[in-house]
Structure formats: C-alpha cells, structure tokens
mmCIF file of C-alpha atoms in Angstrom:
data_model
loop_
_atom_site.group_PDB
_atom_site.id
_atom_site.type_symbol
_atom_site.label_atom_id
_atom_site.label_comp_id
_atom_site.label_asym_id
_atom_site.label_seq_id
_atom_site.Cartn_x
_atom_site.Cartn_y
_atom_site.Cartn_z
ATOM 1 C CA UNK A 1 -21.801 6.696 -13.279
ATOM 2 C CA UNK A 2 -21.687 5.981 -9.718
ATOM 3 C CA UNK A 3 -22.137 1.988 -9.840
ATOM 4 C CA UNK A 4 -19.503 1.781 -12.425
ATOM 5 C CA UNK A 5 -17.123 4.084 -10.524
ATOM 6 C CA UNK A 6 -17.837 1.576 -7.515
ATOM 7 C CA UNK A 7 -16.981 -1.129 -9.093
ATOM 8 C CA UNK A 8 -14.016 0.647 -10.605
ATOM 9 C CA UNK A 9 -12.982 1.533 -6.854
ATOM 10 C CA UNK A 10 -13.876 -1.784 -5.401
ATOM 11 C CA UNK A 11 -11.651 -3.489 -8.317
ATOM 12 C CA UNK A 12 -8.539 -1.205 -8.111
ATOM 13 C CA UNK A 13 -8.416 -1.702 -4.527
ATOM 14 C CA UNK A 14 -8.745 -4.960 -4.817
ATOM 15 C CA UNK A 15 -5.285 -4.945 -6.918
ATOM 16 C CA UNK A 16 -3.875 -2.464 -4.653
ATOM 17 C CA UNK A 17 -4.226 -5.075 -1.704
ATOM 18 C CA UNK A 18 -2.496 -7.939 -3.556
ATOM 19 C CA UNK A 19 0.448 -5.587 -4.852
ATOM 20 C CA UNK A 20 0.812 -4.423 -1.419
ATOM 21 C CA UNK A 21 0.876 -7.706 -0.152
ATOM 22 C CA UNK A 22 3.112 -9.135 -3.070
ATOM 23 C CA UNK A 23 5.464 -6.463 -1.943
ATOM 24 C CA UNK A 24 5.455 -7.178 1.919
ATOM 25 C CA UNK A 25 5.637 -10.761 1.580
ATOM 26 C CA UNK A 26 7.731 -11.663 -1.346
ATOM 27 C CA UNK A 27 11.056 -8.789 -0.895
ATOM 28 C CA UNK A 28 13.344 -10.384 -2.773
ATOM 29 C CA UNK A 29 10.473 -10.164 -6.260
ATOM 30 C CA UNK A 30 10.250 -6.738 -5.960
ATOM 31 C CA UNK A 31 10.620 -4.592 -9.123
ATOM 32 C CA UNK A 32 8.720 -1.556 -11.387
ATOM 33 C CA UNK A 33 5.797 -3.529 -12.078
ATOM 34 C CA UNK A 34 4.775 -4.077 -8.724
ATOM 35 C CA UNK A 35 5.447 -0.393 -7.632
ATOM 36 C CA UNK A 36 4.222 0.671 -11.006
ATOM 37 C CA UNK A 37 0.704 -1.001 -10.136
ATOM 38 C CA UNK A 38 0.642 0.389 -6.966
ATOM 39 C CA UNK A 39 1.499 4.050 -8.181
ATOM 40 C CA UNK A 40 -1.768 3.519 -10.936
ATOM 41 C CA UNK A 41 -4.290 2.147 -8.705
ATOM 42 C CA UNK A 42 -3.789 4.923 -5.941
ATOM 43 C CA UNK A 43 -3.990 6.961 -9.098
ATOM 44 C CA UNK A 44 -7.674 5.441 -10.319
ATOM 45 C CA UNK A 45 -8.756 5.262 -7.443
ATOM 46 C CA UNK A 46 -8.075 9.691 -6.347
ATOM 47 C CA UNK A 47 -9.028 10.649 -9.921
ATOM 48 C CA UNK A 48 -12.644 8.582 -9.227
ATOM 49 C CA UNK A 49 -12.723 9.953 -6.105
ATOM 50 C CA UNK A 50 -12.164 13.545 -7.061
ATOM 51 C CA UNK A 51 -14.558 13.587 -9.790
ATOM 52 C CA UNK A 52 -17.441 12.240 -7.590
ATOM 53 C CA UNK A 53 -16.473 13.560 -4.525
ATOM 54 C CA UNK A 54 -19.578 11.707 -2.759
ATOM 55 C CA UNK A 55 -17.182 8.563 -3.159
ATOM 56 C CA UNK A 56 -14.272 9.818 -1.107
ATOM 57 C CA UNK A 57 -15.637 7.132 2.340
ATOM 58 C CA UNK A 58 -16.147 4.210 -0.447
ATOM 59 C CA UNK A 59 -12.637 2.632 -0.174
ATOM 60 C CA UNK A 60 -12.968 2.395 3.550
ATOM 61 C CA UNK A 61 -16.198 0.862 2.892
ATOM 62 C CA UNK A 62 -15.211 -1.851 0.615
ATOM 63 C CA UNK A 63 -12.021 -2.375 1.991
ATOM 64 C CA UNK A 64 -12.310 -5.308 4.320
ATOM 65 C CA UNK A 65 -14.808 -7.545 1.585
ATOM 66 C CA UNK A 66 -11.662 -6.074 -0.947
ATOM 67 C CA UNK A 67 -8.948 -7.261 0.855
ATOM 68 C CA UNK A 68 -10.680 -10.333 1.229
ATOM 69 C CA UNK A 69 -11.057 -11.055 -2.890
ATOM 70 C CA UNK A 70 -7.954 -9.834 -3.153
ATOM 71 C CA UNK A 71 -5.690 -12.369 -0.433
ATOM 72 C CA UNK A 72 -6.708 -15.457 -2.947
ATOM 73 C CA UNK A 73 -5.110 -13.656 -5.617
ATOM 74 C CA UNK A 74 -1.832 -12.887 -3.754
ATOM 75 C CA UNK A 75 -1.676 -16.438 -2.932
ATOM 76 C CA UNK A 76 -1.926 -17.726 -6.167
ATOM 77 C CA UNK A 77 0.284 -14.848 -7.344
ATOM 78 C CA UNK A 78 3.299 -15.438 -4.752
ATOM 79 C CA UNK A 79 3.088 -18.849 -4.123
ATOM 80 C CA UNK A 80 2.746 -18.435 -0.705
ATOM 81 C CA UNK A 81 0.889 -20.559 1.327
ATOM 82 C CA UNK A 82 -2.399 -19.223 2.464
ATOM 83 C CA UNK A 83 -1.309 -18.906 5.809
ATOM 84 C CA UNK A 84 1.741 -17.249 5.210
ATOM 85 C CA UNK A 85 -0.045 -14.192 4.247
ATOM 86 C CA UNK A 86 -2.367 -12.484 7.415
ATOM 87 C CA UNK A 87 -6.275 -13.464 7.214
ATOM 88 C CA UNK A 88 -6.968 -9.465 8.356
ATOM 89 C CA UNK A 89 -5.337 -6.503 6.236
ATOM 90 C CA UNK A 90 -1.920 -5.787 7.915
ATOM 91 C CA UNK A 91 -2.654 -2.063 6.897
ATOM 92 C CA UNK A 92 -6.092 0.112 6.521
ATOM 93 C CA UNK A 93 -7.409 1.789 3.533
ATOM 94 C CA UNK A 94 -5.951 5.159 4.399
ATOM 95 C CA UNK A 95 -2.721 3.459 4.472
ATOM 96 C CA UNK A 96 -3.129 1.667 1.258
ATOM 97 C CA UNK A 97 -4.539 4.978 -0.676
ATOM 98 C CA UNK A 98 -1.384 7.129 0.897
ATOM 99 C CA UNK A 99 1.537 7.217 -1.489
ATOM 100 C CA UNK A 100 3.734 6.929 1.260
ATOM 101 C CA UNK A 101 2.880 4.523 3.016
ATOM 102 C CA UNK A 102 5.111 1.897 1.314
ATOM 103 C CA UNK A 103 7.938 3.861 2.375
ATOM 104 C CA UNK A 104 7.036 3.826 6.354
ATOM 105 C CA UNK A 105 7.668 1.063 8.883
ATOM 106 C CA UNK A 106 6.564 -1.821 7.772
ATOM 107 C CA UNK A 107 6.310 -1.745 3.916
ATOM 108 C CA UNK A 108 10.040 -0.712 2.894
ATOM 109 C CA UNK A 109 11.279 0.012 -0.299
ATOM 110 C CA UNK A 110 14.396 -0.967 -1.119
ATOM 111 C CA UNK A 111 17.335 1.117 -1.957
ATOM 112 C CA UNK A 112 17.998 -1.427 -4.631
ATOM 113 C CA UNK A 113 14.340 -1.285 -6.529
ATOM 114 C CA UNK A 114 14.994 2.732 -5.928
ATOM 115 C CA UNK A 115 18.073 2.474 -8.107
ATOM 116 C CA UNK A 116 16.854 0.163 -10.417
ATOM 117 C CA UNK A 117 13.566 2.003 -11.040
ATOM 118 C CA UNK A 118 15.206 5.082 -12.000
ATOM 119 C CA UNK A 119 16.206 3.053 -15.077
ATOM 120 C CA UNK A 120 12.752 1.670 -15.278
ATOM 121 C CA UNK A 121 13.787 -1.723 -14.705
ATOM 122 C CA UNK A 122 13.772 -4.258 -11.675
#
C-alpha cells in the first residue's frame, strides 16, 4: 500500500499545483471545476494521509519535484507562456493542502465564482 499511496499523493498534488496555479494566473476562467478539483485533491490527499499516518511529511517531500511536473501542465492548460507562470511554487505544501488558503492574500476567490458556485455553475 504505501508505494501506491505515494504515487497517489505525488499525483494529486501534482493536480493540486496546476489548479492552484490555473486559478492565480488565469482570474477571469475561474469556475466549479477548478475549485471543485482543488476541494477533491486536498480531499485524496488527507484521507491517504490519515489512513497511513506515516505519510503525513510526504507532500512536503514531493512537493518541489511535484510542482515541477505539474508547471508544464498549467502551461499547456492556460495558455500562458512559460514564463508567465513563476519557475518556484508561489506557495508551499502546507499552503496548498490548507483549505483556506485560496481564500487568503494572494489566491482570492471571487465573490462572483462564490455566487455562482452555490448554483453549481461557473
């Protein structure tokens, strides 16, 4: 079990990075999916975490290799220009794993995607 919940971890933070990064960098795409994503891989990720409690340092571990797999993807995802998008993570795994941390500083939701997701819809 362990490998595959690595990989598991390793993969879901890997989409957690380009959501969060989709969100930062592209405001005006928000919408559910995006948020929904982000909501299920924080999810994943704590329900690995709390069945194999051994795993809990793993995403810090991965995180910088992660974020690195996962910036290609955003890029081809956004449209964005490689450089548009930072080369180091803009936020640290703590930040990414904490539910709300997309509604601090730097990563706001809107008050528009809050409306619209109560109707499930962006």
């Amino acid at each position: 079990m362990g490998r595959g919940d690595r990989r598991e971890i390793r993969s879901r933070t890997e989409v957690l990075i380009a959501h969060l990064l989709k969100w930062e960098f592209q405001p005006a795409h928000r919408c559910h999916g995006w948020q929904a994503s982000i909501t299920e891989q924080r999810i994943w990720i704590g329900n690995i975490i709390k069945d194999s409690p051994s795993l809990r340092r793993y995403p810090s571990q991965v995180f910088d290799e992660a974020y690195r797999d996962a910036l290609p993807v955003a890029v081809r995802e956004t449209g964005l220009r490689k450089p548009h998008l930072p080369s180091e993570p803009p936020f640290t795994a703590k930040q990414a794993l904490d539910g709300d941390f997309a509604r601090t500083a730097r990563f706001q939701w809107t008050a528009f995607c809050e409306i619209k997701l109560a109707a499930f819809a962006c």
